PDB file of C-alpha atoms in Angstrom:
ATOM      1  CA  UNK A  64      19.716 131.682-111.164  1.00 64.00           C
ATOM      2  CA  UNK A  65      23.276 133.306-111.016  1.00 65.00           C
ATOM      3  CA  UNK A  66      23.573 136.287-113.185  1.00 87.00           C
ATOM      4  CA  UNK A  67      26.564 135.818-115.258  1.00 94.00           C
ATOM      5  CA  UNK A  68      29.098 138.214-116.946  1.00 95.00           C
ATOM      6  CA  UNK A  69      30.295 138.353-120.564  1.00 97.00           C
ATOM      7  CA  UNK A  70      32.553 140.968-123.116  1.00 97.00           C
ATOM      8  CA  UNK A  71      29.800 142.150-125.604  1.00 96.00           C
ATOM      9  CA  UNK A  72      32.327 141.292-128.336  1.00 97.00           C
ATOM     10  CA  UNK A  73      35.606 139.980-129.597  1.00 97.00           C
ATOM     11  CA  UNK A  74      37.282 139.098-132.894  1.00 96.00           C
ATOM     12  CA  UNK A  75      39.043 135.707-133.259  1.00 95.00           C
ATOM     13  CA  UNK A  76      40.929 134.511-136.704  1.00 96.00           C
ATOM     14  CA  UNK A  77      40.306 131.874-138.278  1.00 97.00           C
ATOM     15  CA  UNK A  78      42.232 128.418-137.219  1.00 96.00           C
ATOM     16  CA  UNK A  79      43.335 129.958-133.665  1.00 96.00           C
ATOM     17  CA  UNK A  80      41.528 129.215-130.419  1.00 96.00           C
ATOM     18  CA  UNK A  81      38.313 131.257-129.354  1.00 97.00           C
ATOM     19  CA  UNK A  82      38.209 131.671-125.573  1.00 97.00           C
ATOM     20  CA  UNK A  83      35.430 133.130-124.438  1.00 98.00           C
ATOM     21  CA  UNK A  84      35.262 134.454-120.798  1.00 97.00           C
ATOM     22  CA  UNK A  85      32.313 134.397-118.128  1.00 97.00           C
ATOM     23  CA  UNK A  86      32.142 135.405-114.968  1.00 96.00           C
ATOM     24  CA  UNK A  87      29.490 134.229-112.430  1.00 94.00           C
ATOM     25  CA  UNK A  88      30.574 135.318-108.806  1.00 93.00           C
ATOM     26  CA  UNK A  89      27.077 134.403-107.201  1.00 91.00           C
ATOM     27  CA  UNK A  90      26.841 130.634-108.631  1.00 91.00           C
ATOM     28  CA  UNK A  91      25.608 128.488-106.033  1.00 88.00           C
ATOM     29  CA  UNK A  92      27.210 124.860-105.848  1.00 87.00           C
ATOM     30  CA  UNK A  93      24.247 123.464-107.027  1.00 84.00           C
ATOM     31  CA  UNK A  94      23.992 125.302-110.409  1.00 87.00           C
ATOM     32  CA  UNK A  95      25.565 124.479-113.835  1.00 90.00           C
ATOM     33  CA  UNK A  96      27.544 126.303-116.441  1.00 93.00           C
ATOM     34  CA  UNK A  97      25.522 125.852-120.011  1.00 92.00           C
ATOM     35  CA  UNK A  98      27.072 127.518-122.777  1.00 95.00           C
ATOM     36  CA  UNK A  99      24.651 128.230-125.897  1.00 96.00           C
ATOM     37  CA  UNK A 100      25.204 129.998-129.060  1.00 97.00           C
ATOM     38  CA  UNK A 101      23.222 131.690-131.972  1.00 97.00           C
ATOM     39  CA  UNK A 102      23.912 131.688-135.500  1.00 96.00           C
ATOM     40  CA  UNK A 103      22.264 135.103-137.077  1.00 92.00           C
ATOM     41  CA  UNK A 104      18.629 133.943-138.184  1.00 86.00           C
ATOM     42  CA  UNK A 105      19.049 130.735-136.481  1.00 94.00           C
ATOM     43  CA  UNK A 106      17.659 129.631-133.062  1.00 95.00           C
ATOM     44  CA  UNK A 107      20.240 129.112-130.127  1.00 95.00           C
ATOM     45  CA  UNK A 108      21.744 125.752-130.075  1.00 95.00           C
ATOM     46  CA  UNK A 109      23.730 123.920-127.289  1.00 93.00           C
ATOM     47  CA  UNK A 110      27.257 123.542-126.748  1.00 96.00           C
ATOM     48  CA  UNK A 111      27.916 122.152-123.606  1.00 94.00           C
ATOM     49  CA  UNK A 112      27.825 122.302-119.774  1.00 92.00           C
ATOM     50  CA  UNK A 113      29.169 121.893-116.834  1.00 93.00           C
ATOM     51  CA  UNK A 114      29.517 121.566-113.051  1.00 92.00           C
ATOM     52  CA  UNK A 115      32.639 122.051-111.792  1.00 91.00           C
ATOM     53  CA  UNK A 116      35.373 120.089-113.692  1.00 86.00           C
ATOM     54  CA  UNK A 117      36.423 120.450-117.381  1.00 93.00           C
ATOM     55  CA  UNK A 118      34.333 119.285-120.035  1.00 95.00           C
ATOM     56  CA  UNK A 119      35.271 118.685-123.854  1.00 96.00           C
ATOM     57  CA  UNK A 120      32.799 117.479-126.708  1.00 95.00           C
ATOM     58  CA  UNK A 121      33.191 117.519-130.780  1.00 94.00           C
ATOM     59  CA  UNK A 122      32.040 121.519-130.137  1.00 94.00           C
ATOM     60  CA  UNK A 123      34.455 123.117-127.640  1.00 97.00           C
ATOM     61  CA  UNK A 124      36.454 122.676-124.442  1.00 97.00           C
ATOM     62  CA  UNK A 125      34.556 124.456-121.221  1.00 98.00           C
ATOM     63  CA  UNK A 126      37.534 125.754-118.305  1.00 97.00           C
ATOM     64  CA  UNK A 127      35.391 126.281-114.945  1.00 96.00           C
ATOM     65  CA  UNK A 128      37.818 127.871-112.080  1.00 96.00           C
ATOM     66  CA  UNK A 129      38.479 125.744-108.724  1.00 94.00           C
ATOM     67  CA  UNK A 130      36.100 128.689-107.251  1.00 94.00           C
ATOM     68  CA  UNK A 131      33.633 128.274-110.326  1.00 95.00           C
ATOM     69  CA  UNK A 132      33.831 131.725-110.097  1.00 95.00           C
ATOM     70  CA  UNK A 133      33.916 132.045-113.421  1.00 96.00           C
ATOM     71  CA  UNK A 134      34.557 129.955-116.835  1.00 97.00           C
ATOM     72  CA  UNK A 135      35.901 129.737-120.219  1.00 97.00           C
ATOM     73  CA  UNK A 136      34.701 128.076-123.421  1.00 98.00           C
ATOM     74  CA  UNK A 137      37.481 127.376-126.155  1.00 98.00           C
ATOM     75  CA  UNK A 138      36.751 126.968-129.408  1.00 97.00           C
ATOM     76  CA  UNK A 139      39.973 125.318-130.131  1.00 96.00           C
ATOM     77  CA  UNK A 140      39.600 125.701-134.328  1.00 94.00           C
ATOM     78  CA  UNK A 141      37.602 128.576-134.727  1.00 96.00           C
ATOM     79  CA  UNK A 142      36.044 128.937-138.228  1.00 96.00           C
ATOM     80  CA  UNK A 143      33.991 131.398-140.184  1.00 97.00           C
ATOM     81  CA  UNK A 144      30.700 129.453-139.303  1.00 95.00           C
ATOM     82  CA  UNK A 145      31.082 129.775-135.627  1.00 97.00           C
ATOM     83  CA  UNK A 146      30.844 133.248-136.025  1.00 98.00           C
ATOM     84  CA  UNK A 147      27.604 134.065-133.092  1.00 98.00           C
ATOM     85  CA  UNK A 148      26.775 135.260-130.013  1.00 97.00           C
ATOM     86  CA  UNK A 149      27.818 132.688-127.497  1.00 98.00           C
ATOM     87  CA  UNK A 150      25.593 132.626-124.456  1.00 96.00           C
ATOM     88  CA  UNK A 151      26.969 131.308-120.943  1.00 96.00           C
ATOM     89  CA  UNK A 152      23.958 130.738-118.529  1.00 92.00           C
ATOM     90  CA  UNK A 153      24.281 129.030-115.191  1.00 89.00           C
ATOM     91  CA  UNK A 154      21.280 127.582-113.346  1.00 84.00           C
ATOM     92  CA  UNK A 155      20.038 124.403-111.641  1.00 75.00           C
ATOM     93  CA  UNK A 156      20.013 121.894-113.307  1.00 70.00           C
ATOM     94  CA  UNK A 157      16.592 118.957-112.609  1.00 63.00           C
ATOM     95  CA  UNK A 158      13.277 119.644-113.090  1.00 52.00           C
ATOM     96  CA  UNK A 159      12.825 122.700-110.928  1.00 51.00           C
ATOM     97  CA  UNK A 160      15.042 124.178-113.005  1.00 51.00           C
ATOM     98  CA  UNK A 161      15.016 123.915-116.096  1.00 67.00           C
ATOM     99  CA  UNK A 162      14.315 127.403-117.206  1.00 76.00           C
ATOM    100  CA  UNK A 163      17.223 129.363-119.308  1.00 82.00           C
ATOM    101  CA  UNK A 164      17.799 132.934-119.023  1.00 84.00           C
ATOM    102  CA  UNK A 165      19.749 134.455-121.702  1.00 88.00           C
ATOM    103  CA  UNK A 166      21.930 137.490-121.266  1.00 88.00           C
ATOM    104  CA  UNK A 167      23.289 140.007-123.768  1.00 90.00           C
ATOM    105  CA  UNK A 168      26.187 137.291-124.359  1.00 95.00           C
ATOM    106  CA  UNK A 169      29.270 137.675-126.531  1.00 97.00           C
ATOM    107  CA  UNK A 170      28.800 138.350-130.302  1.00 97.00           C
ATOM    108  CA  UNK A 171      32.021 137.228-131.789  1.00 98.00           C
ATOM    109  CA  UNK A 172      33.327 137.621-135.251  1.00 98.00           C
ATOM    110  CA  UNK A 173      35.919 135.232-136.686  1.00 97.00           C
ATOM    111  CA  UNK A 174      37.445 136.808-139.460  1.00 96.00           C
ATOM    112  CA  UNK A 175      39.831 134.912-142.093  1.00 95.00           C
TER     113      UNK A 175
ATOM    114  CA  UNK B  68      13.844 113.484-136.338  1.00 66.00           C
ATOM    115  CA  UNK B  69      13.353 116.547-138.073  1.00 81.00           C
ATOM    116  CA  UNK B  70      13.594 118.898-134.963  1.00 94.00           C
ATOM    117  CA  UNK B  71      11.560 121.421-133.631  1.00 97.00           C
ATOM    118  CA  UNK B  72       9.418 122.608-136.161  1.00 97.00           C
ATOM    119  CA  UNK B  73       7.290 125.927-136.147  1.00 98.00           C
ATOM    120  CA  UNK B  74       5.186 127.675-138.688  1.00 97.00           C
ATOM    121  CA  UNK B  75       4.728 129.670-140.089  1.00 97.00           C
ATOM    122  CA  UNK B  76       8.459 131.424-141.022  1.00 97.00           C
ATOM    123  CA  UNK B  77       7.274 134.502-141.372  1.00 97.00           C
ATOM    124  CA  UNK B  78       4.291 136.426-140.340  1.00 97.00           C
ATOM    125  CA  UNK B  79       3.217 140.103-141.602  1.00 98.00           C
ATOM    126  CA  UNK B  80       0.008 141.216-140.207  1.00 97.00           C
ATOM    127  CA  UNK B  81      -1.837 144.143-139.284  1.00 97.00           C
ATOM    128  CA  UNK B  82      -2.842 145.902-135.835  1.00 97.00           C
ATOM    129  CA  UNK B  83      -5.642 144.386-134.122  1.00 97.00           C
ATOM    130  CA  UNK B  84      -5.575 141.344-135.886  1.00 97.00           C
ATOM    131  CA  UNK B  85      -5.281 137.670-134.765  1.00 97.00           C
ATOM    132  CA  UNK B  86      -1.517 136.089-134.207  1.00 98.00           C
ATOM    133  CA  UNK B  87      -1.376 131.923-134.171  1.00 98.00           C
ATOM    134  CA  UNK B  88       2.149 130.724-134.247  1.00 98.00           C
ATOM    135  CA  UNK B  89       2.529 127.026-134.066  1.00 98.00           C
ATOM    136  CA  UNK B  90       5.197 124.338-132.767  1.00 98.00           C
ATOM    137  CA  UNK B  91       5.735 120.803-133.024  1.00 98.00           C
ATOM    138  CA  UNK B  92       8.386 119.672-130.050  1.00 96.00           C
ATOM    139  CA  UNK B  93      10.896 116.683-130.641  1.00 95.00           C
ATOM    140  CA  UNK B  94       9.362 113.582-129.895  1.00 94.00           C
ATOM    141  CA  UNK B  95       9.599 112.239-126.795  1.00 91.00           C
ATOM    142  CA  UNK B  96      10.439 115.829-125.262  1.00 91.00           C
ATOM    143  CA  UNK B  97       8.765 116.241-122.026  1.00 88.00           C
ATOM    144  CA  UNK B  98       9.063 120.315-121.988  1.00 90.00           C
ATOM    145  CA  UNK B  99       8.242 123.334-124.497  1.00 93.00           C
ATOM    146  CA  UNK B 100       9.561 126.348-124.073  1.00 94.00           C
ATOM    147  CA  UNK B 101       8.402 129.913-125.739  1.00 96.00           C
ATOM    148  CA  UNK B 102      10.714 132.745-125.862  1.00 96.00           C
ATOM    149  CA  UNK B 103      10.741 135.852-127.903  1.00 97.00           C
ATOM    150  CA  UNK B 104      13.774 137.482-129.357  1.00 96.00           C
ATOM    151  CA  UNK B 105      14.112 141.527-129.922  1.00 95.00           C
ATOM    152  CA  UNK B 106      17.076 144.211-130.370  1.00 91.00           C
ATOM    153  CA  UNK B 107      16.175 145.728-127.516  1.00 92.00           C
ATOM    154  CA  UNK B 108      15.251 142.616-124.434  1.00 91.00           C
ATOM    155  CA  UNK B 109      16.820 140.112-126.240  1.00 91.00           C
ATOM    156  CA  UNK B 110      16.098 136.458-125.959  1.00 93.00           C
ATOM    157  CA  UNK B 111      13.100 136.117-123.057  1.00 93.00           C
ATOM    158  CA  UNK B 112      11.365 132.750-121.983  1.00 92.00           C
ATOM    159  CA  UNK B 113       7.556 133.471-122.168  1.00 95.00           C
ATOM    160  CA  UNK B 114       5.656 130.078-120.975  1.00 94.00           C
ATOM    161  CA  UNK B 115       6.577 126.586-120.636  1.00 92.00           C
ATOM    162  CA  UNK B 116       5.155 123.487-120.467  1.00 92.00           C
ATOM    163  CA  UNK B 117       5.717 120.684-118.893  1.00 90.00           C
ATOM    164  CA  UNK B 118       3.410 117.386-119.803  1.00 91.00           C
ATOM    165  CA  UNK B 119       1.238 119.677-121.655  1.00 93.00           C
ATOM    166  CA  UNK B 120       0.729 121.442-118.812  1.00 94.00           C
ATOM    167  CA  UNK B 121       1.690 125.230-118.433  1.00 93.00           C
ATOM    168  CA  UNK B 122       4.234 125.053-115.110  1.00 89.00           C
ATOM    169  CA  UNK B 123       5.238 128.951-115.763  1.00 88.00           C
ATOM    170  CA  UNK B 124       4.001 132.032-117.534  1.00 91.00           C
ATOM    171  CA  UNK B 125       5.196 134.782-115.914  1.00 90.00           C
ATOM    172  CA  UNK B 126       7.190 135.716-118.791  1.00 91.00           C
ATOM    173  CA  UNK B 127       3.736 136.364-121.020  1.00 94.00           C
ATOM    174  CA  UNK B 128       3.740 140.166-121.265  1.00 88.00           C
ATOM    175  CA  UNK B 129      -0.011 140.582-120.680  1.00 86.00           C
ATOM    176  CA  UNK B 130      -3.538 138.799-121.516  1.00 91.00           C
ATOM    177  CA  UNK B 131      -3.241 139.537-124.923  1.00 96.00           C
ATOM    178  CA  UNK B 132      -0.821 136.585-125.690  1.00 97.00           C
ATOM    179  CA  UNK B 133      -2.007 133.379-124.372  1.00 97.00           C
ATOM    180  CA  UNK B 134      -0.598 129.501-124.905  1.00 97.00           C
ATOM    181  CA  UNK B 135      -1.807 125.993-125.378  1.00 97.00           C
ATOM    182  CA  UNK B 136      -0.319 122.571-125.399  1.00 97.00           C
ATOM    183  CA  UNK B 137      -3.471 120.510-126.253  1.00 97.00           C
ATOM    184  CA  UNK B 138      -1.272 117.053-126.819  1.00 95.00           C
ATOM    185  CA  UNK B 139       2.264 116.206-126.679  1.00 94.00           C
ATOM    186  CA  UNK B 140       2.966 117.394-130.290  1.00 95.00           C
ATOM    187  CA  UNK B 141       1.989 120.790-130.927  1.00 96.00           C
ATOM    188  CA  UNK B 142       1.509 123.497-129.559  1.00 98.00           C
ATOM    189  CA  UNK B 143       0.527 127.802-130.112  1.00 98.00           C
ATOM    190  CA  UNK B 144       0.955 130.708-128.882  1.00 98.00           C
ATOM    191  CA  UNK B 145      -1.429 133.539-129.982  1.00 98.00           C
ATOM    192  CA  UNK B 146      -1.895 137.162-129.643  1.00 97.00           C
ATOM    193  CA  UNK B 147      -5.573 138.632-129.921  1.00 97.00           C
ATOM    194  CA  UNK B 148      -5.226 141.660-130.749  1.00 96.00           C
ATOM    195  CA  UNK B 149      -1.939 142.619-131.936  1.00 97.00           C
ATOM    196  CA  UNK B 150       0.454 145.253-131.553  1.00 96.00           C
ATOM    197  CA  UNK B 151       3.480 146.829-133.605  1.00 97.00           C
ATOM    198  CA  UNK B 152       5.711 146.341-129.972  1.00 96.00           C
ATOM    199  CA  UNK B 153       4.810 142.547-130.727  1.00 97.00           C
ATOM    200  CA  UNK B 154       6.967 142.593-133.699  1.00 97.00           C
ATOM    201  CA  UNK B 155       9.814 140.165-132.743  1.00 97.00           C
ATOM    202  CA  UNK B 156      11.122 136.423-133.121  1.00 98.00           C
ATOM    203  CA  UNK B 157       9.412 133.931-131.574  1.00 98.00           C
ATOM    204  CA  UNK B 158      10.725 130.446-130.807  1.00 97.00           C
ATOM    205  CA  UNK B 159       9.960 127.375-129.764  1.00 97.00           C
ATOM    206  CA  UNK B 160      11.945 124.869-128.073  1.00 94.00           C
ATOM    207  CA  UNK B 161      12.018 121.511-126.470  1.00 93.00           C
ATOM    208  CA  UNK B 162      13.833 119.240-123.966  1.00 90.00           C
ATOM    209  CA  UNK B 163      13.526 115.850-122.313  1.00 85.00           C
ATOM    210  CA  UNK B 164      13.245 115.711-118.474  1.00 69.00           C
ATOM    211  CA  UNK B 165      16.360 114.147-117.551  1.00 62.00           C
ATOM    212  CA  UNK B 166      19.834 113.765-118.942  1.00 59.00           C
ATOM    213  CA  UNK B 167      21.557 117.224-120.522  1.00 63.00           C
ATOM    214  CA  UNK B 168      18.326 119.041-120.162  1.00 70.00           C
ATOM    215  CA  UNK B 169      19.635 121.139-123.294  1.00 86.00           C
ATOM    216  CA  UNK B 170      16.867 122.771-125.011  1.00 90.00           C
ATOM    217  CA  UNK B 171      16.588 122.423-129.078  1.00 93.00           C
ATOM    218  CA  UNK B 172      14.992 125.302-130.584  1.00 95.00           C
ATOM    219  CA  UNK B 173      13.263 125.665-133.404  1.00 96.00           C
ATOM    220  CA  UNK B 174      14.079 127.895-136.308  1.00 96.00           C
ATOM    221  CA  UNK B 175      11.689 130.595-135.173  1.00 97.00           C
ATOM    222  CA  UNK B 176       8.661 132.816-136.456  1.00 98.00           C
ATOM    223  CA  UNK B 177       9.338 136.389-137.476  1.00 98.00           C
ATOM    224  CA  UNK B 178       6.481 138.320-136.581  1.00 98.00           C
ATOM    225  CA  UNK B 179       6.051 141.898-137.793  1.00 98.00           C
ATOM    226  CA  UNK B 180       2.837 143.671-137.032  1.00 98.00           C
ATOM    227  CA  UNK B 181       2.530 147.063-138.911  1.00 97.00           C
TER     228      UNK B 181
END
């Protein structure tokens, strides 16, 4: 799987958009972009993925570059409970492949 | 459906003794997945299973841990004998075969071994 690329942190207020960088330069054009995040105490829980165009669900927006070099997640209404670390992970998706591999990810803080 | 469930919560044992954590996947979830969670690795992916059937364990740090999936709901993980390094989070999750593929963990097992 590609290794991605994330800040270790950022703050975000509460109400504005979150965007949350990734970059994964090696991503091979069969791989997808999942996004994952973890409450404290709490196990990780999905957000969303993608392949190479946009994707929006009730959770967040996901911005993947024409090169799919890299990607963004938006939280477009960020609150105090979506304070976590958000995990981007890119690997095949299918059977093979169904393995994740978490990085350090992004631990962000939305204050009020 | 009540999730991924694992027990017990919370675990405080000593050295050398037995470790049995236990998961029950969604139903109808094809894979189960064991990570552990520390400060200092992080979240790793120790076995999983797919069909009951262990596809890859080269995440298990060494013989002492060891998993089964003996039927399609439930599963354990246990460590004979264990350490104060094993102190950590362990979770359980599952996923169907097709569609998203995302994984739905459980709420996890703090383990502390003094």
């Amino acid at each position: 799987d590609a290794k991605t690329t994330q800040p270790p942190s950022m703050d975000c207020a509460e109400g504005r958009a979150a965007n949350l960088p990734c970059n994964h330069s090696t991503i091979s054009g069969n791989e997808y972009v999942y996004w994952y995040r973890q409450i404290h105490s709490q196990g990780p829980q999905y957000i969303i993925h993608g392949l190479k165009n946009n994707e929006t669900n009730e959770m967040a927006s996901l911005i993947i570059t024409e090169d799919r070099k890299s990607s963004t997640l938006i939280l477009p209404h960020a609150t105090l409970r979506d304070t976590a670390v958000y995990y981007c992970i890119v690997r095949v998706k299918g059977a093979a492949g169904n393995k994740l591999t978490f990085g350090g990810g992004t631990r962000v803080l939305v204050k009020p | 459906d009540a999730g991924v469930i694992q027990s017990p919560r919370h675990e405080v044992t000593e050295m050398g003794q037995e470790v049995t954590l236990r998961c029950k996947p969604i139903s109808g979830h094809d894979y189960l997945f064991w990570y552990r969670q520390t400060m200092m690795r992080g979240l790793e992916l120790l076995i999983y299973f797919n069909n009951n059937v262990p596809i890859d364990d080269s995440g298990m740090p060494e013989d002492r841990f060891s998993a089964k999936m003996p039927n399609a709901s439930f599963s354990t993980l246990k460590i004979q004998p264990s350490e104060p390094r094993d102190s950590a989070v362990y979770f359980c999750a599952s996923s169907r075969l097709a569609g998203v593929l995302e994984q739905f963990f459980g709420p996890g097992t703090r383990l502390t071994v003094l």
